[in-house]
Amino acid sequence: KAGVTQTPRYLIKTRGQQVTLSCSPISGHRSVSWYQQTPGQGLQFLFEYFSETQRNKGNFPGRFSGRQFSNSRSEMNVSTLELGDSALYLCAVRDSFTGELFFGEGSRLTVL
Amino acid sequence: DQQVKQNSPSLSVQEGRISILNCDYTNSMFDYFLWYKKYPAEGPTFLISISSIKDKNEDGRFTVFLNKSAKHLSLHIVPSQPGDSAVYFCAALGPNTDKLIFGTGTRLQVFP
């Protein structure tokens, strides 16, 4: 079964700062997706990486970016933070046999 | 544009009774639907799925029904248990993509 480790679990930033979140698929899955969860908006797709290439992108401003490394680890970056960026950011990997999407526990970002 | 909608933000059900969570979608290209369950401070976990070629899928206490003509799916939990108390997200997947479109979630509370 796939496992996903996200760091940091919690962080607090102020407006205008930037943040980098990390996602490490334990079993080396090649596809990594990022989602943002906010109250009232549910989970919204940010982007998906496959073999270090961005394959899909959601409707988020350019302040949101990501990348994937050769070991499948992925990072997402948010620059010039706004209050509305406060959310739980979830990383997910897909099991190539079952198609099931496995989520990490998320990184909860609070922007003050 | 919310392509997947869960119009009930919350639902309260007595233990032992049936819980019915509803989900509507607008994109007729969606061909695979999933339900995820989320506890606080944890990432969503996969619950059950259904392909658009079926109208029902059952797994223990959980059954998902799909009505393609109405673009509607529902999750039935019977009998409901206090441990089922969580936020439930429905999600849809189109062909040839790993991009899941999530609903806004329904918070289920099962009381004794």
PDB file of C-alpha atoms in Angstrom:
ATOM      1  CA  LYS A   1       0.000   0.000   0.000  1.00  0.00           C
ATOM      2  CA  ALA A   2       1.278   3.460  -0.908  1.00  0.00           C
ATOM      3  CA  GLY A   3       2.360   5.841   1.824  1.00  0.00           C
ATOM      4  CA  VAL A   4       2.884   9.563   1.651  1.00  0.00           C
ATOM      5  CA  THR A   5       4.828  11.745   4.079  1.00  0.00           C
ATOM      6  CA  GLN A   6       4.260  15.465   4.098  1.00  0.00           C
ATOM      7  CA  THR A   7       6.364  18.051   5.879  1.00  0.00           C
ATOM      8  CA  PRO A   8       5.945  20.256   7.720  1.00  0.00           C
ATOM      9  CA  ARG A   9       2.635  19.254   9.277  1.00  0.00           C
ATOM     10  CA  TYR A  10       1.885  22.734  10.588  1.00  0.00           C
ATOM     11  CA  LEU A  11       3.314  26.134   9.844  1.00  0.00           C
ATOM     12  CA  ILE A  12       2.476  29.782  10.336  1.00  0.00           C
ATOM     13  CA  LYS A  13       3.543  32.501   7.944  1.00  0.00           C
ATOM     14  CA  THR A  14       2.735  36.165   7.459  1.00  0.00           C
ATOM     15  CA  ARG A  15       1.384  37.869   4.389  1.00  0.00           C
ATOM     16  CA  GLY A  16       3.961  38.444   1.700  1.00  0.00           C
ATOM     17  CA  GLN A  17       6.198  35.574   2.749  1.00  0.00           C
ATOM     18  CA  GLN A  18       6.739  32.456   0.729  1.00  0.00           C
ATOM     19  CA  VAL A  19       6.427  28.820   1.756  1.00  0.00           C
ATOM     20  CA  THR A  20       7.696  25.478   0.481  1.00  0.00           C
ATOM     21  CA  LEU A  21       5.916  22.248   1.310  1.00  0.00           C
ATOM     22  CA  SER A  22       7.340  18.783   0.760  1.00  0.00           C
ATOM     23  CA  CYS A  23       5.792  15.462  -0.197  1.00  0.00           C
ATOM     24  CA  SER A  24       7.633  12.146  -0.144  1.00  0.00           C
ATOM     25  CA  PRO A  25       5.939   9.052  -1.568  1.00  0.00           C
ATOM     26  CA  ILE A  26       7.289   6.140   0.446  1.00  0.00           C
ATOM     27  CA  SER A  27       7.003   3.585  -2.308  1.00  0.00           C
ATOM     28  CA  GLY A  28       8.446   5.772  -5.063  1.00  0.00           C
ATOM     29  CA  HIS A  29       5.274   6.412  -7.036  1.00  0.00           C
ATOM     30  CA  ARG A  30       5.919   8.393 -10.181  1.00  0.00           C
ATOM     31  CA  SER A  31       2.665  10.388 -10.076  1.00  0.00           C
ATOM     32  CA  VAL A  32       2.149  13.003  -7.376  1.00  0.00           C
ATOM     33  CA  SER A  33      -0.809  15.358  -7.096  1.00  0.00           C
ATOM     34  CA  TRP A  34      -1.394  18.349  -4.841  1.00  0.00           C
ATOM     35  CA  TYR A  35      -4.740  19.550  -3.490  1.00  0.00           C
ATOM     36  CA  GLN A  36      -5.828  22.502  -1.385  1.00  0.00           C
ATOM     37  CA  GLN A  37      -8.562  22.025   1.177  1.00  0.00           C
ATOM     38  CA  THR A  38     -10.387  25.023   2.596  1.00  0.00           C
ATOM     39  CA  PRO A  39     -13.718  25.182   4.468  1.00  0.00           C
ATOM     40  CA  GLY A  40     -16.552  25.598   2.011  1.00  0.00           C
ATOM     41  CA  GLN A  41     -14.403  24.864  -1.052  1.00  0.00           C
ATOM     42  CA  GLY A  42     -13.628  21.234  -0.456  1.00  0.00           C
ATOM     43  CA  LEU A  43     -10.536  19.833  -2.085  1.00  0.00           C
ATOM     44  CA  GLN A  44      -9.322  21.716  -5.108  1.00  0.00           C
ATOM     45  CA  PHE A  45      -6.767  20.328  -7.501  1.00  0.00           C
ATOM     46  CA  LEU A  46      -3.521  22.285  -7.686  1.00  0.00           C
ATOM     47  CA  PHE A  47      -1.249  20.295  -9.992  1.00  0.00           C
ATOM     48  CA  GLU A  48      -0.032  16.858 -10.885  1.00  0.00           C
ATOM     49  CA  TYR A  49       3.486  15.694 -11.639  1.00  0.00           C
ATOM     50  CA  PHE A  50       4.542  12.551 -13.417  1.00  0.00           C
ATOM     51  CA  SER A  51       8.186  11.593 -13.846  1.00  0.00           C
ATOM     52  CA  GLU A  52       9.316  15.152 -12.986  1.00  0.00           C
ATOM     53  CA  THR A  53       6.959  16.758 -15.517  1.00  0.00           C
ATOM     54  CA  GLN A  54       3.835  18.762 -14.705  1.00  0.00           C
ATOM     55  CA  ARG A  55       1.008  16.889 -16.378  1.00  0.00           C
ATOM     56  CA  ASN A  56      -2.020  18.826 -15.153  1.00  0.00           C
ATOM     57  CA  LYS A  57      -2.612  22.180 -13.502  1.00  0.00           C
ATOM     58  CA  GLY A  58      -5.636  23.521 -11.664  1.00  0.00           C
ATOM     59  CA  ASN A  59      -7.042  27.030 -11.669  1.00  0.00           C
ATOM     60  CA  PHE A  60      -4.634  28.665  -9.258  1.00  0.00           C
ATOM     61  CA  PRO A  61      -2.561  31.817  -9.769  1.00  0.00           C
ATOM     62  CA  GLY A  62       1.077  31.679 -10.760  1.00  0.00           C
ATOM     63  CA  ARG A  63       2.074  32.221  -7.125  1.00  0.00           C
ATOM     64  CA  PHE A  64       1.483  28.501  -6.728  1.00  0.00           C
ATOM     65  CA  SER A  65       4.173  26.351  -8.260  1.00  0.00           C
ATOM     66  CA  GLY A  66       5.614  22.918  -7.834  1.00  0.00           C
ATOM     67  CA  ARG A  67       8.199  20.479  -8.981  1.00  0.00           C
ATOM     68  CA  GLN A  68       9.086  16.835  -8.745  1.00  0.00           C
ATOM     69  CA  PHE A  69      12.522  15.326  -8.295  1.00  0.00           C
ATOM     70  CA  SER A  70      13.981  12.188  -9.798  1.00  0.00           C
ATOM     71  CA  ASN A  71      13.310  10.258  -6.565  1.00  0.00           C
ATOM     72  CA  SER A  72       9.574  11.147  -6.924  1.00  0.00           C
ATOM     73  CA  ARG A  73       9.668  13.598  -4.018  1.00  0.00           C
ATOM     74  CA  SER A  74       7.675  16.704  -4.787  1.00  0.00           C
ATOM     75  CA  GLU A  75       7.614  20.238  -3.481  1.00  0.00           C
ATOM     76  CA  MET A  76       5.075  22.971  -3.859  1.00  0.00           C
ATOM     77  CA  ASN A  77       5.831  26.619  -3.347  1.00  0.00           C
ATOM     78  CA  VAL A  78       3.521  29.532  -2.677  1.00  0.00           C
ATOM     79  CA  SER A  79       5.006  32.995  -3.027  1.00  0.00           C
ATOM     80  CA  THR A  80       3.683  36.331  -1.776  1.00  0.00           C
ATOM     81  CA  LEU A  81       1.319  34.633   0.647  1.00  0.00           C
ATOM     82  CA  GLU A  82      -2.182  35.981   1.118  1.00  0.00           C
ATOM     83  CA  LEU A  83      -4.588  35.417   3.997  1.00  0.00           C
ATOM     84  CA  GLY A  84      -6.760  33.294   1.721  1.00  0.00           C
ATOM     85  CA  ASP A  85      -3.923  30.841   1.205  1.00  0.00           C
ATOM     86  CA  SER A  86      -4.532  29.506   4.710  1.00  0.00           C
ATOM     87  CA  ALA A  87      -5.542  25.908   4.073  1.00  0.00           C
ATOM     88  CA  LEU A  88      -4.650  22.283   4.387  1.00  0.00           C
ATOM     89  CA  TYR A  89      -2.397  21.267   1.502  1.00  0.00           C
ATOM     90  CA  LEU A  90      -2.617  17.606   0.619  1.00  0.00           C
ATOM     91  CA  CYS A  91      -0.343  15.498  -1.489  1.00  0.00           C
ATOM     92  CA  ALA A  92      -1.550  12.281  -3.095  1.00  0.00           C
ATOM     93  CA  VAL A  93      -0.096   9.384  -5.044  1.00  0.00           C
ATOM     94  CA  ARG A  94      -1.934   6.961  -7.267  1.00  0.00           C
ATOM     95  CA  ASP A  95      -1.601   3.201  -7.012  1.00  0.00           C
ATOM     96  CA  SER A  96      -0.767   2.143 -10.543  1.00  0.00           C
ATOM     97  CA  PHE A  97      -2.579  -1.197 -10.151  1.00  0.00           C
ATOM     98  CA  THR A  98      -5.824  -0.205  -8.443  1.00  0.00           C
ATOM     99  CA  GLY A  99      -5.997   3.448  -9.473  1.00  0.00           C
ATOM    100  CA  GLU A 100      -6.681   4.344  -5.868  1.00  0.00           C
ATOM    101  CA  LEU A 101      -5.464   7.745  -4.734  1.00  0.00           C
ATOM    102  CA  PHE A 102      -3.621   7.750  -1.390  1.00  0.00           C
ATOM    103  CA  PHE A 103      -3.324  11.012   0.516  1.00  0.00           C
ATOM    104  CA  GLY A 104      -0.779  12.208   2.999  1.00  0.00           C
ATOM    105  CA  GLU A 105      -1.889  13.816   6.255  1.00  0.00           C
ATOM    106  CA  GLY A 106      -1.365  17.259   4.833  1.00  0.00           C
ATOM    107  CA  SER A 107       0.461  20.444   5.719  1.00  0.00           C
ATOM    108  CA  ARG A 108      -1.716  22.967   7.483  1.00  0.00           C
ATOM    109  CA  LEU A 109      -0.672  26.483   6.560  1.00  0.00           C
ATOM    110  CA  THR A 110      -1.897  29.511   8.469  1.00  0.00           C
ATOM    111  CA  VAL A 111      -1.205  32.933   7.013  1.00  0.00           C
ATOM    112  CA  LEU A 112      -1.462  35.829   9.444  1.00  0.00           C
TER     113      LEU A 112
ATOM    114  CA  ASP B   1     -17.709  26.468 -11.652  1.00  0.00           C
ATOM    115  CA  GLN B   2     -18.324  23.607  -9.243  1.00  0.00           C
ATOM    116  CA  GLN B   3     -18.517  20.477 -11.383  1.00  0.00           C
ATOM    117  CA  VAL B   4     -19.101  18.222  -8.400  1.00  0.00           C
ATOM    118  CA  LYS B   5     -21.570  19.390  -5.774  1.00  0.00           C
ATOM    119  CA  GLN B   6     -22.486  18.150  -2.352  1.00  0.00           C
ATOM    120  CA  ASN B   7     -25.401  20.343  -1.401  1.00  0.00           C
ATOM    121  CA  SER B   8     -25.704  19.174   2.173  1.00  0.00           C
ATOM    122  CA  PRO B   9     -22.832  20.501   4.272  1.00  0.00           C
ATOM    123  CA  SER B  10     -23.857  18.381   7.234  1.00  0.00           C
ATOM    124  CA  LEU B  11     -25.951  15.370   8.166  1.00  0.00           C
ATOM    125  CA  SER B  12     -26.871  13.984  11.557  1.00  0.00           C
ATOM    126  CA  VAL B  13     -28.023  10.370  11.908  1.00  0.00           C
ATOM    127  CA  GLN B  14     -28.784   8.112  14.821  1.00  0.00           C
ATOM    128  CA  GLU B  15     -26.614   5.050  15.335  1.00  0.00           C
ATOM    129  CA  GLY B  16     -28.041   1.995  13.582  1.00  0.00           C
ATOM    130  CA  ARG B  17     -29.982   4.011  11.024  1.00  0.00           C
ATOM    131  CA  ILE B  18     -29.099   4.587   7.394  1.00  0.00           C
ATOM    132  CA  SER B  19     -26.945   7.534   6.331  1.00  0.00           C
ATOM    133  CA  ILE B  20     -27.449   8.796   2.794  1.00  0.00           C
ATOM    134  CA  LEU B  21     -24.957  11.242   1.379  1.00  0.00           C
ATOM    135  CA  ASN B  22     -25.683  12.819  -1.973  1.00  0.00           C
ATOM    136  CA  CYS B  23     -23.518  14.162  -4.748  1.00  0.00           C
ATOM    137  CA  ASP B  24     -24.367  15.771  -8.095  1.00  0.00           C
ATOM    138  CA  TYR B  25     -22.112  16.428 -11.042  1.00  0.00           C
ATOM    139  CA  THR B  26     -22.403  18.455 -14.205  1.00  0.00           C
ATOM    140  CA  ASN B  27     -19.766  17.013 -16.545  1.00  0.00           C
ATOM    141  CA  SER B  28     -21.107  14.074 -18.531  1.00  0.00           C
ATOM    142  CA  MET B  29     -17.518  13.083 -19.422  1.00  0.00           C
ATOM    143  CA  PHE B  30     -16.844  11.908 -15.874  1.00  0.00           C
ATOM    144  CA  ASP B  31     -16.633   8.138 -15.964  1.00  0.00           C
ATOM    145  CA  TYR B  32     -15.389   7.152 -12.525  1.00  0.00           C
ATOM    146  CA  PHE B  33     -16.581   8.294  -9.117  1.00  0.00           C
ATOM    147  CA  LEU B  34     -15.060   7.880  -5.696  1.00  0.00           C
ATOM    148  CA  TRP B  35     -15.978   8.569  -2.101  1.00  0.00           C
ATOM    149  CA  TYR B  36     -13.391   9.617   0.438  1.00  0.00           C
ATOM    150  CA  LYS B  37     -13.692   9.896   4.190  1.00  0.00           C
ATOM    151  CA  LYS B  38     -11.730  12.427   6.195  1.00  0.00           C
ATOM    152  CA  TYR B  39     -11.137  12.675   9.925  1.00  0.00           C
ATOM    153  CA  PRO B  40      -9.745  15.898  11.440  1.00  0.00           C
ATOM    154  CA  ALA B  41      -5.954  16.228  11.183  1.00  0.00           C
ATOM    155  CA  GLU B  42      -5.760  13.324   8.735  1.00  0.00           C
ATOM    156  CA  GLY B  43      -5.674  13.096   4.963  1.00  0.00           C
ATOM    157  CA  PRO B  44      -8.706  11.731   3.104  1.00  0.00           C
ATOM    158  CA  THR B  45      -8.898   7.958   2.848  1.00  0.00           C
ATOM    159  CA  PHE B  46     -10.512   6.068   0.009  1.00  0.00           C
ATOM    160  CA  LEU B  47     -13.845   4.478   0.824  1.00  0.00           C
ATOM    161  CA  ILE B  48     -15.569   3.135  -2.271  1.00  0.00           C
ATOM    162  CA  SER B  49     -15.774   3.819  -5.977  1.00  0.00           C
ATOM    163  CA  ILE B  50     -18.018   3.156  -8.957  1.00  0.00           C
ATOM    164  CA  SER B  51     -17.465   3.095 -12.670  1.00  0.00           C
ATOM    165  CA  SER B  52     -19.951   4.774 -14.970  1.00  0.00           C
ATOM    166  CA  ILE B  53     -20.777   1.408 -16.539  1.00  0.00           C
ATOM    167  CA  LYS B  54     -22.361   0.322 -13.244  1.00  0.00           C
ATOM    168  CA  ASP B  55     -25.245   1.695 -11.248  1.00  0.00           C
ATOM    169  CA  LYS B  56     -24.385   0.154  -7.892  1.00  0.00           C
ATOM    170  CA  ASN B  57     -21.333  -0.965  -5.981  1.00  0.00           C
ATOM    171  CA  GLU B  58     -21.436  -2.478  -2.537  1.00  0.00           C
ATOM    172  CA  ASP B  59     -18.713  -3.031   0.057  1.00  0.00           C
ATOM    173  CA  GLY B  60     -19.878  -4.146   3.470  1.00  0.00           C
ATOM    174  CA  ARG B  61     -21.946  -1.421   5.080  1.00  0.00           C
ATOM    175  CA  PHE B  62     -21.208   0.991   2.228  1.00  0.00           C
ATOM    176  CA  THR B  63     -23.118   1.118  -1.055  1.00  0.00           C
ATOM    177  CA  VAL B  64     -22.726   3.690  -3.789  1.00  0.00           C
ATOM    178  CA  PHE B  65     -25.493   4.255  -6.323  1.00  0.00           C
ATOM    179  CA  LEU B  66     -25.020   6.036  -9.622  1.00  0.00           C
ATOM    180  CA  ASN B  67     -27.797   7.557 -11.713  1.00  0.00           C
ATOM    181  CA  LYS B  68     -26.115   8.705 -14.910  1.00  0.00           C
ATOM    182  CA  SER B  69     -29.202  10.263 -16.455  1.00  0.00           C
ATOM    183  CA  ALA B  70     -29.652  12.448 -13.390  1.00  0.00           C
ATOM    184  CA  LYS B  71     -25.879  12.944 -12.938  1.00  0.00           C
ATOM    185  CA  HIS B  72     -26.328  11.966  -9.348  1.00  0.00           C
ATOM    186  CA  LEU B  73     -24.627   9.553  -7.001  1.00  0.00           C
ATOM    187  CA  SER B  74     -25.252   8.671  -3.411  1.00  0.00           C
ATOM    188  CA  LEU B  75     -23.441   6.855  -0.643  1.00  0.00           C
ATOM    189  CA  HIS B  76     -25.491   4.720   1.713  1.00  0.00           C
ATOM    190  CA  ILE B  77     -24.086   3.620   5.036  1.00  0.00           C
ATOM    191  CA  VAL B  78     -26.132   1.059   6.887  1.00  0.00           C
ATOM    192  CA  PRO B  79     -26.132   0.572   9.782  1.00  0.00           C
ATOM    193  CA  SER B  80     -24.433   3.835  10.709  1.00  0.00           C
ATOM    194  CA  GLN B  81     -21.916   3.728  13.542  1.00  0.00           C
ATOM    195  CA  PRO B  82     -20.422   6.524  15.665  1.00  0.00           C
ATOM    196  CA  GLY B  83     -17.023   5.793  14.086  1.00  0.00           C
ATOM    197  CA  ASP B  84     -18.487   6.827  10.737  1.00  0.00           C
ATOM    198  CA  SER B  85     -18.601  10.417  11.952  1.00  0.00           C
ATOM    199  CA  ALA B  86     -16.327  12.279   9.548  1.00  0.00           C
ATOM    200  CA  VAL B  87     -16.399  14.491   6.478  1.00  0.00           C
ATOM    201  CA  TYR B  88     -17.255  12.624   3.288  1.00  0.00           C
ATOM    202  CA  PHE B  89     -16.095  13.862  -0.090  1.00  0.00           C
ATOM    203  CA  CYS B  90     -17.313  12.600  -3.420  1.00  0.00           C
ATOM    204  CA  ALA B  91     -14.929  12.923  -6.344  1.00  0.00           C
ATOM    205  CA  ALA B  92     -15.127  12.431 -10.076  1.00  0.00           C
ATOM    206  CA  LEU B  93     -12.583  11.451 -12.666  1.00  0.00           C
ATOM    207  CA  GLY B  94     -12.717  12.000 -16.397  1.00  0.00           C
ATOM    208  CA  PRO B  95     -11.161   9.763 -19.029  1.00  0.00           C
ATOM    209  CA  ASN B  96      -7.395   9.821 -19.550  1.00  0.00           C
ATOM    210  CA  THR B  97      -6.614  11.950 -16.527  1.00  0.00           C
ATOM    211  CA  ASP B  98      -5.578  11.542 -12.919  1.00  0.00           C
ATOM    212  CA  LYS B  99      -7.147  14.864 -11.972  1.00  0.00           C
ATOM    213  CA  LEU B 100      -9.839  14.250  -9.383  1.00  0.00           C
ATOM    214  CA  ILE B 101     -12.593  16.827  -9.023  1.00  0.00           C
ATOM    215  CA  PHE B 102     -13.882  16.886  -5.472  1.00  0.00           C
ATOM    216  CA  GLY B 103     -17.136  18.068  -3.986  1.00  0.00           C
ATOM    217  CA  THR B 104     -17.160  20.411  -0.992  1.00  0.00           C
ATOM    218  CA  GLY B 105     -17.837  17.613   1.470  1.00  0.00           C
ATOM    219  CA  THR B 106     -20.615  16.590   3.854  1.00  0.00           C
ATOM    220  CA  ARG B 107     -19.949  16.339   7.550  1.00  0.00           C
ATOM    221  CA  LEU B 108     -21.681  13.245   8.927  1.00  0.00           C
ATOM    222  CA  GLN B 109     -22.346  12.937  12.618  1.00  0.00           C
ATOM    223  CA  VAL B 110     -23.648   9.637  13.959  1.00  0.00           C
ATOM    224  CA  PHE B 111     -24.998   9.942  17.474  1.00  0.00           C
ATOM    225  CA  PRO B 112     -25.835   7.125  19.920  1.00  0.00           C
TER     226      PRO B 112
END
